[in-house]
Coordinates of C-alpha atoms in Angstrom, one line a residue:
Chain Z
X1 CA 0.0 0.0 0.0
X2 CA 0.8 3.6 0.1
X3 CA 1.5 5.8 2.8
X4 CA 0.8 9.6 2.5
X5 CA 2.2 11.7 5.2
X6 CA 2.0 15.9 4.3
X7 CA 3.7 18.5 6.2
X8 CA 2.3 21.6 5.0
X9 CA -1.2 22.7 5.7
X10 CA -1.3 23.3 1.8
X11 CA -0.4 19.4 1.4
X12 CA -2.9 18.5 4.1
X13 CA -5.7 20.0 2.2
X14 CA -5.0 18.9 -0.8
X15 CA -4.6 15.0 0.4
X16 CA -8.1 15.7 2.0
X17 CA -9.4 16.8 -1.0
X18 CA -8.0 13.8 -3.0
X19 CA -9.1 11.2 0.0
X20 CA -12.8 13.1 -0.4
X21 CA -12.9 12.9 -4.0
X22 CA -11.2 9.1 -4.3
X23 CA -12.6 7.6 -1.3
X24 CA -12.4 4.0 -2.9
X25 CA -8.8 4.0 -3.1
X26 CA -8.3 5.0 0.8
X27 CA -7.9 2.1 3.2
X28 CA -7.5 4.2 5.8
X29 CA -6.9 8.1 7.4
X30 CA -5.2 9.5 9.7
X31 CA -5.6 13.5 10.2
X32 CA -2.8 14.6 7.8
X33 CA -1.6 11.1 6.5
X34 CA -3.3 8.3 4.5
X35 CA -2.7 4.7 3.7
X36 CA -4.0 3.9 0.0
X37 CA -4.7 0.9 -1.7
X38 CA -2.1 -1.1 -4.0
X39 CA -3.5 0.6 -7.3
X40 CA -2.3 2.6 -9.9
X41 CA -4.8 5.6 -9.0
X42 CA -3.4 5.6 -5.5
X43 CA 0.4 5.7 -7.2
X44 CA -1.2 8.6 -9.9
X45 CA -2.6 10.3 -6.8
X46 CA 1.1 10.2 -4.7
X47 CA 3.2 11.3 -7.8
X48 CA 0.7 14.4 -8.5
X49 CA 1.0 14.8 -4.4
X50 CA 4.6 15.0 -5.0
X51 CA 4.5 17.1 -7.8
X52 CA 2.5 20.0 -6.3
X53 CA 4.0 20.0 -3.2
X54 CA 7.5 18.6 -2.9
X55 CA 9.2 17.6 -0.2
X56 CA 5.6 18.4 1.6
X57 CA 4.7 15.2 1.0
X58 CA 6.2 11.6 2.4
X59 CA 5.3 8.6 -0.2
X60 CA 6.4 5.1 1.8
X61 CA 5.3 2.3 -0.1
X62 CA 4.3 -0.4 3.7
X63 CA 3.6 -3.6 2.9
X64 CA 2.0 -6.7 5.4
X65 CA 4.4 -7.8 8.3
X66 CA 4.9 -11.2 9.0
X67 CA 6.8 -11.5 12.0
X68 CA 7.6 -15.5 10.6
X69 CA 8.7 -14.2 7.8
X70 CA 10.7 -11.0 8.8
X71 CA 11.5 -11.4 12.0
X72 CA 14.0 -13.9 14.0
X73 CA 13.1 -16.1 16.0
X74 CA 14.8 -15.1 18.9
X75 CA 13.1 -11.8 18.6
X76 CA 9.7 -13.3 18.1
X77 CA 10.0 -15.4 21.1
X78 CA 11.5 -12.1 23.1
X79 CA 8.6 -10.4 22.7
X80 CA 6.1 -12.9 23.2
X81 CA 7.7 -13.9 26.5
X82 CA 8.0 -10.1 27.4
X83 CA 4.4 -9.6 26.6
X84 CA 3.5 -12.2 28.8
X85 CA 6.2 -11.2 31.8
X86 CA 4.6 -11.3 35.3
X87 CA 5.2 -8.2 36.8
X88 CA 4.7 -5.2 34.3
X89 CA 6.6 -2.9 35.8
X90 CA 9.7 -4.8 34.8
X91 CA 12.0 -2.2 32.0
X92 CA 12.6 -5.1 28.9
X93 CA 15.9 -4.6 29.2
X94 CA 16.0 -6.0 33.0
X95 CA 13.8 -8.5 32.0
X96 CA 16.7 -9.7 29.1
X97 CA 19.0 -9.4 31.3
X98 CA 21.0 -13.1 32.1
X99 CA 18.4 -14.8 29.5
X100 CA 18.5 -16.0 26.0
X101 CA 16.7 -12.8 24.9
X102 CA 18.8 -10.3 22.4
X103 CA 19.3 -7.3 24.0
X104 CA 17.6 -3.5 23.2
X105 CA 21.0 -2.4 22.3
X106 CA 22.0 -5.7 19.8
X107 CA 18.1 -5.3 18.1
X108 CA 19.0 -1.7 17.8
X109 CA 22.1 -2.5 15.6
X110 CA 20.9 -5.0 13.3
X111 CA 18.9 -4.7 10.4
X112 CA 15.7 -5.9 9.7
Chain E
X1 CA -18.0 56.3 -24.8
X2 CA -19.4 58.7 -21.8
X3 CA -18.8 58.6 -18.1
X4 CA -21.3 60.2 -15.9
X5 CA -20.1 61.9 -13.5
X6 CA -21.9 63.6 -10.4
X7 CA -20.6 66.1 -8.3
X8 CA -21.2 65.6 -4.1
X9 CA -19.8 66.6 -0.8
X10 CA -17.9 63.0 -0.3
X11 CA -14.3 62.8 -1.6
X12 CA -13.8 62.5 -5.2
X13 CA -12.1 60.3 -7.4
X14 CA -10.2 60.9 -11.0
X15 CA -10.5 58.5 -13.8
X16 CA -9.0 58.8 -17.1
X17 CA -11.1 56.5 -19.7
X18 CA -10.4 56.7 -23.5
X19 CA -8.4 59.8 -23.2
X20 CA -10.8 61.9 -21.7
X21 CA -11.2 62.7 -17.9
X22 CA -13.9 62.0 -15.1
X23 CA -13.6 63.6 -12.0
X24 CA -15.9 63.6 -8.9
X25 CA -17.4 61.6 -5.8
X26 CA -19.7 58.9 -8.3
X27 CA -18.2 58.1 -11.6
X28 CA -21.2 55.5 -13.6
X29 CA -19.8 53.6 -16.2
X30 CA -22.9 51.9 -16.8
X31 CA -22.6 52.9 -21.1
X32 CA -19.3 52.1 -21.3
X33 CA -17.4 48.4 -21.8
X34 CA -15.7 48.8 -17.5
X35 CA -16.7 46.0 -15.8
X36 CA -16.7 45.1 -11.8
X37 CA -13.1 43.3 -12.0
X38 CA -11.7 45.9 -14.6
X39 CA -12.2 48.6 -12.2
X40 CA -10.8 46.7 -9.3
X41 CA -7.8 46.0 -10.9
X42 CA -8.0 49.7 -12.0
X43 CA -7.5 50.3 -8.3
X44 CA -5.1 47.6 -7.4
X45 CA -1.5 49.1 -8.4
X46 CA -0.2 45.3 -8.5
X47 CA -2.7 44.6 -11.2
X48 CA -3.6 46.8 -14.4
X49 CA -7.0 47.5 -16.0
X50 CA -8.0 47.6 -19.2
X51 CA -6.3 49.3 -22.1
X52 CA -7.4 52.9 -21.4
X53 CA -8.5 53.4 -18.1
X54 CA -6.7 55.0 -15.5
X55 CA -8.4 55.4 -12.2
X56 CA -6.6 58.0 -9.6
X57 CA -7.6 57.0 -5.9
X58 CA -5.8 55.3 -2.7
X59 CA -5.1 51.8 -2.8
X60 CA -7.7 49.5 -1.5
X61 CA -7.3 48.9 2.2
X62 CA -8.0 45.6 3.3
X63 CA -11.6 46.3 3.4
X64 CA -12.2 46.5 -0.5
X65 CA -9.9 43.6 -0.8
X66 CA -11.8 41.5 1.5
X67 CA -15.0 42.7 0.5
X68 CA -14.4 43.6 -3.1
X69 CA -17.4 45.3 -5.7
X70 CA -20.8 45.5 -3.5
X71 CA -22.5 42.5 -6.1
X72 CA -24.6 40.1 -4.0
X73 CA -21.0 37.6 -4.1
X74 CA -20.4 37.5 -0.6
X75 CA -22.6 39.8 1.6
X76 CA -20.8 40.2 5.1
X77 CA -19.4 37.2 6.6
X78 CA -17.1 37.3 10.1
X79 CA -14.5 38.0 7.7
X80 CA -15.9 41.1 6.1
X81 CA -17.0 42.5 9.5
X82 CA -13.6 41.8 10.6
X83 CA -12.1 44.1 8.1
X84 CA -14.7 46.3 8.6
X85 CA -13.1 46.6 12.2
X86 CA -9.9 47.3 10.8
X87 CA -11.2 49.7 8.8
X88 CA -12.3 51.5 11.6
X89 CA -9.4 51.5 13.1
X90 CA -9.9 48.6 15.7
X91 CA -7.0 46.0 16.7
X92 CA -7.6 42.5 17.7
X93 CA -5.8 41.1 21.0
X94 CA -4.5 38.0 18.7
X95 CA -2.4 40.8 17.1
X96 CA 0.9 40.6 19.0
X97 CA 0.3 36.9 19.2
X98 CA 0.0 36.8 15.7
X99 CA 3.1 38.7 14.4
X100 CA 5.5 36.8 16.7
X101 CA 3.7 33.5 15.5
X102 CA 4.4 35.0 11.4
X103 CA 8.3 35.7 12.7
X104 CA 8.7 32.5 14.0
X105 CA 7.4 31.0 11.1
X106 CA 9.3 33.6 8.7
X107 CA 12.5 32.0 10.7
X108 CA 11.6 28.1 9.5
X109 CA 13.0 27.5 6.1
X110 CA 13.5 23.8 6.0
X111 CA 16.0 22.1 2.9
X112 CA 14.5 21.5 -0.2
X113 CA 16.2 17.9 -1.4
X114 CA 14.8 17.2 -4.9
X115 CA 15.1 13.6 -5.2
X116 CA 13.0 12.5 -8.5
X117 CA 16.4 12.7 -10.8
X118 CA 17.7 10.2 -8.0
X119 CA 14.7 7.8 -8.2
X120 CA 14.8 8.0 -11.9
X121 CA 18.5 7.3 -12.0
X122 CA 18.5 4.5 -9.3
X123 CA 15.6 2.5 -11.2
X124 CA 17.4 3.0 -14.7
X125 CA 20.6 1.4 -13.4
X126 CA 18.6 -1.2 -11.8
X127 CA 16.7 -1.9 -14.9
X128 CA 20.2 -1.7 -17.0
X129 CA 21.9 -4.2 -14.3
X130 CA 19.1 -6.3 -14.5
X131 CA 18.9 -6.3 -18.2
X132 CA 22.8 -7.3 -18.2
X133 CA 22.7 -10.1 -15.6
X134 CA 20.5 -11.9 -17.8
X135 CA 22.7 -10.9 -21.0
X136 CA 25.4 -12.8 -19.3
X137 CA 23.8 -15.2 -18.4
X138 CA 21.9 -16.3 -21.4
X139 CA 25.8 -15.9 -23.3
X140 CA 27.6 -17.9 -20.3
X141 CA 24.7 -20.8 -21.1
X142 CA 25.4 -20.0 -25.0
X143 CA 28.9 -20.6 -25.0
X144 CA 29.1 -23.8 -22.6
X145 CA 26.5 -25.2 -25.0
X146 CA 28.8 -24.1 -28.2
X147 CA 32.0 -25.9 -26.2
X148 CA 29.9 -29.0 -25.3
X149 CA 29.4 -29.3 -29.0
X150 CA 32.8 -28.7 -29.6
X151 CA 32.2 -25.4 -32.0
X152 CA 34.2 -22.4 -32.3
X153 CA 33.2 -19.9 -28.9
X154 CA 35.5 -17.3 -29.5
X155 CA 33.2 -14.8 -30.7
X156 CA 30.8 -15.4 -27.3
X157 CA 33.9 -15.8 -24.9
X158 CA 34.5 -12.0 -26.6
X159 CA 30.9 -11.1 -26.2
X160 CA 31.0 -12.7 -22.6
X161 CA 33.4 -10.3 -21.7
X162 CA 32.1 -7.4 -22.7
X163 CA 28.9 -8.1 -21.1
X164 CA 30.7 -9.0 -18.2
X165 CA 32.2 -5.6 -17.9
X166 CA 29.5 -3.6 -18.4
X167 CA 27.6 -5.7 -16.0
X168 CA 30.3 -4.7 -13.2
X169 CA 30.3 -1.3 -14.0
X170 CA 26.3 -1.2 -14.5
X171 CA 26.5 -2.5 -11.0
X172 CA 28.9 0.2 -9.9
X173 CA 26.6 2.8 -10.8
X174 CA 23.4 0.8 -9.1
X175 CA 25.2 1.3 -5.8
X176 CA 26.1 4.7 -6.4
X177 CA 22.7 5.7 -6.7
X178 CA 21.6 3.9 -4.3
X179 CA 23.8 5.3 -1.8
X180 CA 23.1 8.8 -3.6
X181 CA 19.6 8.6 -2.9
X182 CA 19.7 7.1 0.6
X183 CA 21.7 10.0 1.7
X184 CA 19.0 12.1 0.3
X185 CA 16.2 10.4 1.9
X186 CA 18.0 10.9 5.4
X187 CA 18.5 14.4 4.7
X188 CA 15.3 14.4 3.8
X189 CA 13.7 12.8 6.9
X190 CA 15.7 15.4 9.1
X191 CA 14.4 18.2 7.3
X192 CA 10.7 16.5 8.0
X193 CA 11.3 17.7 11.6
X194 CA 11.6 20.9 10.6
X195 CA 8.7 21.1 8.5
X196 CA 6.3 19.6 11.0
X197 CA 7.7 22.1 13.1
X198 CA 6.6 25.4 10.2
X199 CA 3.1 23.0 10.3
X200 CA 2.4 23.7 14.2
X201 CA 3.5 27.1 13.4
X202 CA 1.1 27.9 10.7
X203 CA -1.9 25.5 12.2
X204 CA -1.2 28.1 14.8
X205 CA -1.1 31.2 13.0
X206 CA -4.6 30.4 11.4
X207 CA -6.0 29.5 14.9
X208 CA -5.2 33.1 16.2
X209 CA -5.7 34.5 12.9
X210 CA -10.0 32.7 13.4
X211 CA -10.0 34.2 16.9
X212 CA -9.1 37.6 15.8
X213 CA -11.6 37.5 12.9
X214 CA -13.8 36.6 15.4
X215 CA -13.4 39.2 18.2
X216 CA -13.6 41.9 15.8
X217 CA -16.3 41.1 13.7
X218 CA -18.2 41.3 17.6
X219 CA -16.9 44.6 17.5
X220 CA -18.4 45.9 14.3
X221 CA -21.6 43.7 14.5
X222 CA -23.4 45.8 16.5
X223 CA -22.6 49.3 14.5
X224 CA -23.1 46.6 11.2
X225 CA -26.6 45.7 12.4
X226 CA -27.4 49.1 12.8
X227 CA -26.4 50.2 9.8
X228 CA -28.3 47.6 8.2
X229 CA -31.5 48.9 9.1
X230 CA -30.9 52.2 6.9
X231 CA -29.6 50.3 3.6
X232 CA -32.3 52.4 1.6
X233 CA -35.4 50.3 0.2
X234 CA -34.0 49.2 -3.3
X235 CA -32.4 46.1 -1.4
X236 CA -34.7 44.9 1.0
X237 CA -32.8 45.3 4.1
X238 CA -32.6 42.0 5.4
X239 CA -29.6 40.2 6.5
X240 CA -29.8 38.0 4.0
X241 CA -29.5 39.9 1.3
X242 CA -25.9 39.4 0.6
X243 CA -26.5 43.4 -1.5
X244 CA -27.8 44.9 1.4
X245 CA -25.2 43.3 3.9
X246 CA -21.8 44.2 1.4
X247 CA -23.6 47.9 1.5
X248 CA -23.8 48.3 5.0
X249 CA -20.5 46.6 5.6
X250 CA -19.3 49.6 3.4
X251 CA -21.2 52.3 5.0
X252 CA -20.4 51.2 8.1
X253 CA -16.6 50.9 7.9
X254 CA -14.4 53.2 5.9
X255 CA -13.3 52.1 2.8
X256 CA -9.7 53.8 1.3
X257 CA -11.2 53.4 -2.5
X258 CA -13.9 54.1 -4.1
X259 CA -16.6 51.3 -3.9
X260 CA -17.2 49.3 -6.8
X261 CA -21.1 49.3 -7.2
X262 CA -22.1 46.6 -9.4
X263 CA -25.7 46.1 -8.1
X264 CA -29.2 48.7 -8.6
X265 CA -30.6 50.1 -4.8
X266 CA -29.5 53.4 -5.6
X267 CA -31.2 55.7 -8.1
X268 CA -28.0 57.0 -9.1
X269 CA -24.6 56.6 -8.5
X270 CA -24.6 60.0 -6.8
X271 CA -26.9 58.8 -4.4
X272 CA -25.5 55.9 -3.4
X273 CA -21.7 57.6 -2.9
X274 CA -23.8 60.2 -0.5
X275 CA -25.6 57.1 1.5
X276 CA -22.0 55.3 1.4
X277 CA -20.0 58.6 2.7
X278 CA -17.8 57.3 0.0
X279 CA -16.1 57.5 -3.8
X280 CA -18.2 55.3 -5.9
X281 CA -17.7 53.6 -9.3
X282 CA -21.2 52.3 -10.3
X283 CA -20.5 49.7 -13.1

């Protein structure tokens, strides 16, 4: 999909107007950004976005996450455990702390 | 081509048209080819009117801007009676607030990073790298096929080579751009801080800019209302009659040009530039 973030109040409009006007294209917004759907009126849409207001405008192409697809295992399993910790209170990186569970800092460093 | 023109007590305006010269408090160019917007932009020393017509009178204030020829267009909304305010001289408390709010803004110029030769650039030496992987390796399958069979492959080891080269130097400019546009995009991303940062400024700026509207259009409503109630029988008088309000907005404030009179309530355009206290143009 495509992400539509504006940064002008000129930008914001105009992505209202174009979310008003194509409403079947917009899966979803949010005050001055929008998330449209995979089609070629949403890309037309973004590159005439771009066009009339520049550096205004963010275009991120997002797609699905799939944690068992993108993610390691030992992160998955970090933050499963960590979601299901028994006191909340605990800071994650106490929690990691003398475990099997990557550190915030090691995460931090490697890519995706 | 004639001008009427009708001497009163109000202040008078000068308008040259075809060569010859009208002078006086109501000028009607009902029999002549000057329309509403020609004569604004008569007035307006950024813009020019038509060939031939000069009109001598102050600039319009932000009253005539706002307001523009009395027409039935807009009658008097919070931002007419604001300007009507102005006109009279009023200030709105937002003021200060707003002029520190334009400085601040004036101060946020965030980097322009134009990235679309990048992006074009990156996917044409993705496309061309692409394109050459397969070259080579549609020749490397060519010419073991040509050796298997025990035929002459000096032709594709040559054409190998070359494909090979251009492949690693098709991939040296991949990266490159790549790495071009990457830097851009951070750059980019910082300057987004910036830029939401102008955003707040100017969501601000309108926000105070409403409240000001709105505290003194209160202070002209009153005098606005009033004034409404002696717009002369032509228009009927009623708020809603967006002729009636744009008159009374203009009667009630004080207009720096002449008004631009594009609608009939007055007999005359001598009339209605004594009822207005004001330089008319009746077009």
């Amino acid at each position: 999909m495509l992400l539509l973030v504006t940064y002008s109040r000129r930008a914001r409009e105009r992505l209202r107007n174009a979310c008003r006007t194509h409403e079947d294209v917009v899966v979803r917004r949010f005050g001055r950004a929008a998330l449209l759907a995979p089609t070629e009126l949403s890309a037309f849409l973004a590159v005439r976005l771009r066009a009339e207001c520049g550096d205004d405008v963010q275009v991120e192409r997002t797609e699905p996450f799939n944690e068992f697809e993108a993610v390691p295992e030992g992160v998955r399993e970090a933050a499963r455990a960590y979601a299901d910790r028994e006191h909340p209170s605990t800071p994650y990186s106490a929690f990691a702390a003398g475990t099997d569970h990557p550190d915030p800092e090691t995460m931090r460093e490697r890519e995706l | 081509m004639s001008a009427v023109v009708t001497e009163t007590a109000a202040s008078s305006v000068r308008v040259v048209l075809d060569g010859r010269r009208f002078q006086g408090p109501a000028v009607d160019f009902r029999e002549t080819r000057v329309a509403a917007d020609d004569a604004l932009a008569a007035l307006d020393p950024e813009r020019s009117g038509p060939d031939g017509l000069r009109i001598d009178a102050p600039e319009p204030g932000p009253l005539v801007e706002t307001l523009g020829p009395v027409d039935g267009s807009r009658g008097a909304d919070r931002g007419v009676l604001a300007a009507v305010a102005r006109s009279r001289g009023h200030d709105a408390p937002q003021d200060d607030a707003i002029a520190e709010v334009r400085d601040r803004l004036a101060a946020v110029d965030p980097p322009t990073v134009d990235r679309r030769a990048m992006r074009r650039r990156l996917a044409e030496t993705t496309a061309e790298t692409d394109r050459l992987r397969e070259r080579v390796a549609e020749l490397r399958g060519r010419l073991q096929e040509r050796r298997e069979r025990g035929g002459d492959t000096a032709t594709l080891a040559a054409d190998l080579d070359e494909a090979t080269d251009r492949l690693v130097d098709a991939e040296t400019e991949r990266v490159a751009a790549r790495q071009r546009l990457d830097r851009a995009r951070e750059a980019a991303r910082e300057a987004r801080d910036l830029r939401e940062r102008r955003l707040e400024l100017e969501d601000r700026l309108a926000n105070r800019r409403r409240e000001a509207r709105a505290a003194l259009a209160d202070r002209a409503l009153a005098g606005f209302v009033a004034t409404l109630a002696t717009v002369p029988a032509a228009a009927d008088g009623l708020p809603s009659d967006p002729v009636a309000a744009e008159l009374a907005a203009y009667r009630h404030g004080r207009p720096t040009a002449p008004v631009v009179l594009a609608a009939d309530c007055f007999a005359d355009a001598a009339s209605a530039a004594a009822w207005l206290d004001a330089p008319v143009l009746r077009v």
